[in-house]
XYZ file of C-alpha atoms in Angstrom:
207
model
C -18.616 -0.243 16.351
C -17.324 0.306 12.780
C -15.498 -2.735 12.474
C -15.666 -6.362 13.579
C -12.159 -6.251 14.780
C -10.019 -3.006 15.386
C -5.946 -3.045 15.831
C -3.113 -0.902 15.624
C -0.911 -1.114 12.591
C 1.902 -2.116 14.781
C -0.285 -4.923 16.314
C 0.566 -8.768 15.357
C -2.975 -10.268 15.494
C -2.774 -14.051 15.415
C -5.050 -17.229 16.118
C -6.496 -20.235 14.400
C -9.869 -21.980 14.532
C -11.602 -18.721 14.423
C -14.691 -18.168 12.413
C -16.372 -14.792 11.490
C -19.815 -14.942 9.763
C -23.322 -13.015 9.839
C -21.533 -9.960 11.146
C -22.142 -6.201 10.337
C -19.103 -4.312 9.346
C -16.959 -7.407 8.713
C -13.630 -5.854 8.415
C -10.435 -5.723 10.423
C -9.739 -2.076 11.066
C -6.099 -0.955 11.005
C -5.820 2.278 12.997
C -2.943 4.862 11.769
C 0.128 3.959 13.632
C 3.878 3.810 13.451
C 5.462 0.439 13.185
C 8.687 0.297 15.084
C 8.462 -3.386 15.880
C 7.712 -6.622 13.816
C 4.262 -6.490 12.833
C 2.425 -9.150 10.691
C -0.831 -8.914 8.917
C -2.461 -12.337 8.417
C -5.287 -13.631 6.479
C -8.257 -14.200 8.522
C -10.714 -14.399 5.583
C -12.002 -10.967 6.266
C -10.710 -7.607 4.504
C -8.518 -5.136 6.219
C -9.303 -1.368 6.333
C -6.204 0.741 6.720
C -6.665 4.342 8.163
C -4.474 7.076 7.313
C -0.567 6.616 6.737
C 0.929 3.608 8.036
C 4.431 4.276 8.583
C 7.230 1.516 8.968
C 9.905 3.216 11.100
C 13.618 2.483 10.706
C 14.317 -0.762 12.503
C 10.526 -1.686 12.056
C 9.257 -4.533 10.042
C 6.095 -5.301 8.253
C 5.345 -8.679 6.908
C 1.948 -9.295 4.925
C 0.963 -12.956 4.431
C -0.582 -14.542 1.389
C -4.293 -13.741 0.702
C -4.396 -10.678 2.802
C -6.911 -8.135 1.087
C -6.685 -4.449 2.070
C -8.686 -1.400 1.464
C -7.349 1.977 2.085
C -9.246 4.801 3.334
C -8.999 7.636 0.683
C -6.385 10.130 -0.606
C -4.689 10.683 2.845
C -3.924 6.837 3.269
C -0.653 5.154 2.137
C 1.893 2.461 3.207
C 5.333 4.438 3.871
C 8.307 2.123 4.399
C 11.348 3.496 6.133
C 12.248 0.131 7.626
C 11.538 -3.304 6.080
C 8.304 -4.341 4.102
C 7.846 -8.077 3.002
C 4.798 -8.726 0.839
C 4.739 -12.493 0.869
C 1.893 -13.152 -1.693
C 1.657 -16.391 -3.726
C 0.576 -17.314 -7.229
C -2.826 -18.646 -5.976
C -2.918 -16.282 -2.899
C -2.036 -12.772 -4.015
C -1.993 -9.713 -1.607
C -4.283 -7.305 -2.881
C -4.195 -3.424 -1.894
C -7.073 -1.269 -3.267
C -9.309 1.592 -2.556
C -12.064 1.923 -0.059
C -14.612 1.733 -2.873
C -14.705 -0.248 -6.051
C -15.556 2.766 -7.912
C -13.142 5.386 -7.317
C -13.619 7.160 -10.694
C -17.266 7.909 -9.430
C -16.771 8.751 -5.728
C -12.894 9.848 -5.740
C -11.703 7.261 -3.286
C -8.316 6.826 -4.902
C -5.740 6.367 -2.316
C -1.944 7.027 -1.841
C -0.100 3.882 -2.818
C 3.263 2.321 -1.514
C 6.486 4.054 -0.802
C 10.027 2.578 -0.397
C 12.377 5.426 1.103
C 15.627 6.307 2.697
C 17.497 2.942 2.344
C 14.327 1.020 3.423
C 14.469 -2.743 2.355
C 12.172 -5.418 1.623
C 10.572 -7.443 -0.994
C 7.244 -7.648 -3.020
C 6.071 -10.928 -4.215
C 2.504 -11.400 -6.037
C 1.225 -8.056 -4.955
C -1.713 -6.397 -6.790
C -2.293 -2.600 -6.252
C -5.575 -1.020 -7.649
C -7.136 2.464 -7.640
C -4.258 4.219 -6.368
C -2.056 7.296 -7.278
C -3.169 10.309 -5.388
C -1.698 11.240 -1.924
C -2.780 14.688 -0.343
C -1.901 15.650 3.322
C -1.243 18.639 5.381
C -4.256 20.925 4.375
C -3.509 24.693 5.166
C -7.016 25.736 4.724
C -6.425 26.655 1.055
C -4.406 23.672 -0.605
C -2.559 20.673 0.591
C 0.987 21.341 1.146
C 2.110 17.861 0.442
C 1.047 16.079 -2.776
C 2.082 12.932 -4.575
C 1.266 11.419 -7.935
C 2.184 7.644 -8.204
C 0.854 4.309 -7.056
C 4.638 3.061 -6.000
C 7.632 5.483 -5.119
C 11.050 4.152 -4.755
C 13.542 6.763 -3.551
C 16.881 5.964 -2.465
C 15.999 2.228 -1.865
C 16.458 -1.092 -3.836
C 13.585 -3.678 -3.023
C 13.302 -6.675 -4.900
C 9.846 -6.802 -6.702
C 8.414 -9.901 -8.388
C 4.910 -10.351 -9.775
C 3.633 -6.958 -9.075
C 0.445 -5.849 -10.886
C -0.798 -2.291 -10.798
C -4.283 -1.500 -12.211
C -5.895 1.746 -12.731
C -3.452 4.203 -11.198
C -4.770 7.542 -11.571
C -1.390 8.932 -12.187
C 2.005 7.045 -12.467
C 2.363 3.386 -11.919
C 5.978 3.207 -10.517
C 8.033 6.440 -9.716
C 11.847 5.828 -9.050
C 13.827 8.824 -7.678
C 17.164 9.797 -6.090
C 19.329 6.603 -5.705
C 16.513 3.996 -6.315
C 18.105 0.812 -7.546
C 15.172 -2.016 -7.405
C 15.015 -5.192 -9.178
C 11.785 -5.357 -11.029
C 10.746 -8.719 -12.602
C 7.538 -10.228 -13.925
C 5.425 -7.203 -13.356
C 2.330 -5.797 -15.202
C 1.091 -2.349 -15.174
C -2.292 -1.570 -16.653
C -4.449 1.475 -17.365
C -2.172 4.186 -15.731
C -3.430 7.595 -16.613
C -0.121 8.908 -16.840
C 3.374 6.835 -17.100
C 3.577 3.211 -16.333
C 7.197 3.628 -15.174
C 8.775 7.040 -14.659
C 12.517 6.578 -13.666
C 14.296 9.614 -12.546
C 16.793 7.336 -10.763
C 20.517 8.065 -10.435
C 21.201 4.463 -10.231
C 20.933 1.540 -12.513
C 17.251 0.121 -12.464
C 16.804 -3.619 -13.406
C 13.447 -4.160 -15.368
């Protein structure tokens, strides 16, 4: 197969005492799906590969444990939160979201980033997002009907964001729109091609 382990985005893979070594395609593949339950992505010492748009539905919860490393599969991949998203990285075990390739400026493998939308909730602690900022979907044969340019968009939501690092965004780092009211502290945004932070929010934003 194309992965050592394959799971639904809404799955809850767990277990202890397992060892993975000397395997081809040593990744955990996360198939595109709707998370409408409580799902947890844990650190098994293998990178995850997220396929397509992973959407957290209203009432759904995704918890991402310390040390999880996720590669996202190209410009049609992103994490869209309409429920609750908790990124639980630590200083010595951050969570990392990055592109499928380590050289997207060569092969164009930038991915779509993270979105908090429509009164979604959650928190971000010690998350590094790399090589993102371009989301394209709904191809009509001539052009994409849905295009977004940011690494993180917050629209009508107020997540608590602490120790977020954004590196090498092809467009904007953080874009805040509507009634966005996040609390953003101790964050670093590096090498964004456009704005590091673009606030179009109607609410007070704490930086």
